Amino acid sequence: MSDLRITEAFLYMDYLCFRALCCKGPPPARPEYDLVCIGLTGSGKSSLLSKLCSESQESVVSTTGADNIRKYWSRYYQGSQGVIFVLDSASSEDDLETARNELHSALQHPQLCTLPFLILANHQDKPAARSVQEIKKYFELEPLARGKRWILQPCSVDDMDALKDSFSQLINLLEEKDLEAMRI
């Protein structure tokens, strides 16, 4: 057996001994984050979140009067550690323009401007869906969000792997923010 393999074997045995002696009990609790999820009516916020939580899609009821409550979104911003913005990538030009304006407002809001953003381009399974590149260009994300932490991801309720990957990326951004805060 080569010296390298012997060293690897001892390191693995040391690891197993360490785990057996020091790591009894449940794994450490994962941090919890307060996130705000915003988006226009019909963008799919409730459907995506219920699917992510393995809840029945039949029980999802679209928020009524959501356009009227948009002016109250900021009441939910305080204490948030991250933002999920859901947009309908297959929406009309008018709705896409409204979503663009709302995202711009959120990115510039004093309580949100330093937070990580996960922007979900939902309804990618629809024929009229715009690509992530089209959305990035139309929403002017590169110049607007320069210096901010944001992720733009395509998604649909039928692609849970992509949705879970998007949330994993957001968690990574949140953990990076936590590490930065600890260094200060």
Coordinates of C-alpha atoms in Angstrom, one line a residue:
M1 CA 0.0 0.0 0.0
S2 CA 1.4 3.4 -0.9
D3 CA 2.0 6.1 1.7
L4 CA -0.8 8.2 0.2
R5 CA -3.4 5.5 0.6
I6 CA -2.2 4.8 4.1
T7 CA -2.5 8.5 5.0
E8 CA -6.0 8.6 3.4
A9 CA -7.1 5.5 5.4
F10 CA -5.8 7.0 8.7
L11 CA -7.5 10.3 7.9
Y12 CA -10.8 8.6 7.2
M13 CA -10.4 6.5 10.4
D14 CA -9.7 9.7 12.4
Y15 CA -12.8 11.3 10.8
L16 CA -14.9 8.3 11.8
C17 CA -13.5 8.4 15.4
F18 CA -14.1 12.1 15.6
R19 CA -17.7 11.7 14.4
A20 CA -18.3 8.8 16.9
L21 CA -16.9 10.7 19.9
C22 CA -17.9 14.3 19.2
C23 CA -20.9 14.4 17.0
K24 CA -23.5 12.4 18.9
G25 CA -27.0 13.7 18.8
P26 CA -29.0 15.5 16.1
P27 CA -27.2 17.6 13.6
P28 CA -27.0 21.3 14.4
A29 CA -30.1 23.3 13.6
R30 CA -30.2 25.0 10.2
P31 CA -30.5 28.7 10.3
E32 CA -33.9 30.1 9.6
Y33 CA -34.4 33.2 7.4
D34 CA -37.2 35.6 7.2
L35 CA -38.0 36.1 3.5
V36 CA -40.6 38.3 1.8
C37 CA -42.2 36.9 -1.4
I38 CA -43.7 39.4 -3.7
G39 CA -44.9 39.5 -7.3
L40 CA -48.0 40.5 -9.4
T41 CA -51.3 38.7 -9.4
G42 CA -51.0 35.4 -11.3
S43 CA -47.2 35.3 -11.2
G44 CA -47.4 31.9 -9.3
K45 CA -46.2 32.8 -5.8
S46 CA -48.6 30.6 -4.0
S47 CA -48.4 27.8 -6.4
L48 CA -44.6 27.7 -6.3
L49 CA -44.4 27.9 -2.5
S50 CA -47.1 25.3 -1.9
K51 CA -45.4 22.9 -4.4
L52 CA -42.0 23.5 -2.7
C53 CA -43.7 22.7 0.7
S54 CA -45.3 19.5 -0.9
E55 CA -48.8 20.8 -0.4
S56 CA -51.7 20.0 -2.7
Q57 CA -52.0 22.3 -5.8
E58 CA -55.8 22.0 -5.6
S59 CA -55.9 24.0 -2.3
V60 CA -54.1 27.0 -3.8
V61 CA -56.4 30.0 -4.2
S62 CA -55.1 33.1 -6.0
T63 CA -55.1 36.2 -3.8
T64 CA -58.1 38.3 -4.6
G65 CA -57.5 42.0 -4.8
A66 CA -53.8 41.6 -4.9
D67 CA -53.3 44.5 -7.2
N68 CA -55.0 46.7 -4.5
I69 CA -52.7 45.5 -1.8
R70 CA -49.4 46.1 -3.7
K71 CA -49.2 49.5 -2.0
Y72 CA -49.0 47.7 1.4
W73 CA -46.1 45.4 0.4
S74 CA -43.6 47.6 2.3
R75 CA -45.3 46.8 5.6
Y76 CA -43.9 43.3 5.3
Y77 CA -40.3 44.3 4.5
Q78 CA -39.2 45.1 8.0
G79 CA -37.0 42.3 9.4
S80 CA -36.7 40.5 6.1
Q81 CA -33.4 38.9 5.3
G82 CA -34.0 38.2 1.7
V83 CA -36.5 38.8 -1.1
I84 CA -38.2 36.4 -3.5
F85 CA -39.7 38.2 -6.5
V86 CA -41.8 36.0 -8.7
L87 CA -42.7 37.2 -12.2
D88 CA -44.8 35.6 -15.0
S89 CA -42.4 35.3 -17.9
A90 CA -45.3 34.6 -20.2
S91 CA -47.4 37.6 -19.2
S92 CA -48.6 40.5 -21.4
E93 CA -46.3 43.4 -22.2
D94 CA -48.3 45.6 -19.8
D95 CA -48.0 43.2 -16.9
L96 CA -44.3 42.7 -17.7
E97 CA -43.8 46.5 -17.5
T98 CA -45.7 46.6 -14.2
A99 CA -43.5 43.8 -12.8
R100 CA -40.4 45.6 -14.0
N101 CA -41.4 48.7 -12.2
E102 CA -42.3 46.8 -9.0
L103 CA -39.0 45.0 -9.1
H104 CA -37.1 48.2 -9.6
S105 CA -38.9 49.7 -6.6
A106 CA -38.1 46.7 -4.5
L107 CA -34.4 46.7 -5.5
Q108 CA -34.2 50.4 -4.5
H109 CA -36.3 50.3 -1.3
P110 CA -34.3 51.3 1.7
Q111 CA -35.3 48.2 3.7
L112 CA -34.5 45.8 0.8
C113 CA -31.7 47.3 -1.2
T114 CA -28.9 45.5 0.8
L115 CA -30.7 42.1 0.8
P116 CA -30.2 39.2 -1.5
F117 CA -32.8 38.8 -4.2
L118 CA -34.1 35.6 -5.9
I119 CA -36.0 36.6 -9.0
L120 CA -38.0 33.7 -10.3
A121 CA -39.0 33.8 -14.0
N122 CA -42.0 31.6 -13.6
H123 CA -44.2 29.8 -16.2
Q124 CA -41.3 28.8 -18.3
D125 CA -43.4 25.8 -19.4
K126 CA -45.7 28.1 -21.3
P127 CA -45.1 28.7 -25.1
A128 CA -45.0 32.5 -24.6
A129 CA -42.4 32.4 -21.8
R130 CA -39.5 34.8 -22.3
S131 CA -36.0 33.5 -21.7
V132 CA -33.9 34.5 -18.7
Q133 CA -31.7 36.6 -21.1
E134 CA -34.7 38.4 -22.4
I135 CA -36.0 39.2 -18.9
K136 CA -32.5 40.3 -17.7
K137 CA -32.3 42.7 -20.7
Y138 CA -35.9 44.0 -20.5
F139 CA -35.7 44.5 -16.7
E140 CA -32.3 46.2 -17.0
L141 CA -31.0 44.0 -14.2
E142 CA -27.3 44.3 -15.0
P143 CA -27.1 48.1 -14.5
L144 CA -29.8 48.4 -11.9
A145 CA -28.6 45.6 -9.6
R146 CA -24.9 46.2 -10.0
G147 CA -23.2 45.6 -6.6
K148 CA -26.2 43.8 -5.2
R149 CA -26.6 40.1 -4.7
W150 CA -29.3 38.7 -6.9
I151 CA -30.1 35.6 -8.8
L152 CA -32.5 35.3 -11.8
Q153 CA -33.7 31.8 -12.4
P154 CA -36.2 30.2 -14.8
C155 CA -38.8 28.0 -13.1
S156 CA -42.2 26.4 -13.3
V157 CA -44.2 24.3 -10.9
D158 CA -43.4 21.2 -13.0
D159 CA -39.7 21.6 -12.5
M160 CA -39.1 21.2 -8.7
D161 CA -35.4 20.4 -9.2
A162 CA -34.8 23.9 -10.7
L163 CA -36.9 25.5 -8.0
K164 CA -35.0 23.8 -5.2
D165 CA -31.7 24.7 -6.9
S166 CA -32.9 28.3 -7.0
F167 CA -33.6 28.3 -3.3
S168 CA -30.3 26.6 -2.5
Q169 CA -28.6 29.5 -4.3
L170 CA -30.6 32.0 -2.3
I171 CA -29.6 30.2 0.9
N172 CA -25.9 30.4 -0.2
L173 CA -26.3 34.2 -0.6
L174 CA -27.9 34.5 2.8
E175 CA -25.2 32.4 4.4
E176 CA -22.5 34.6 2.8
K177 CA -24.3 37.7 4.2
D178 CA -24.3 36.0 7.6
L179 CA -20.5 35.3 7.4
E180 CA -19.8 38.9 6.3
A181 CA -21.8 40.2 9.3
M182 CA -19.8 37.9 11.7
R183 CA -16.5 39.2 10.3
I184 CA -17.4 42.8 11.0

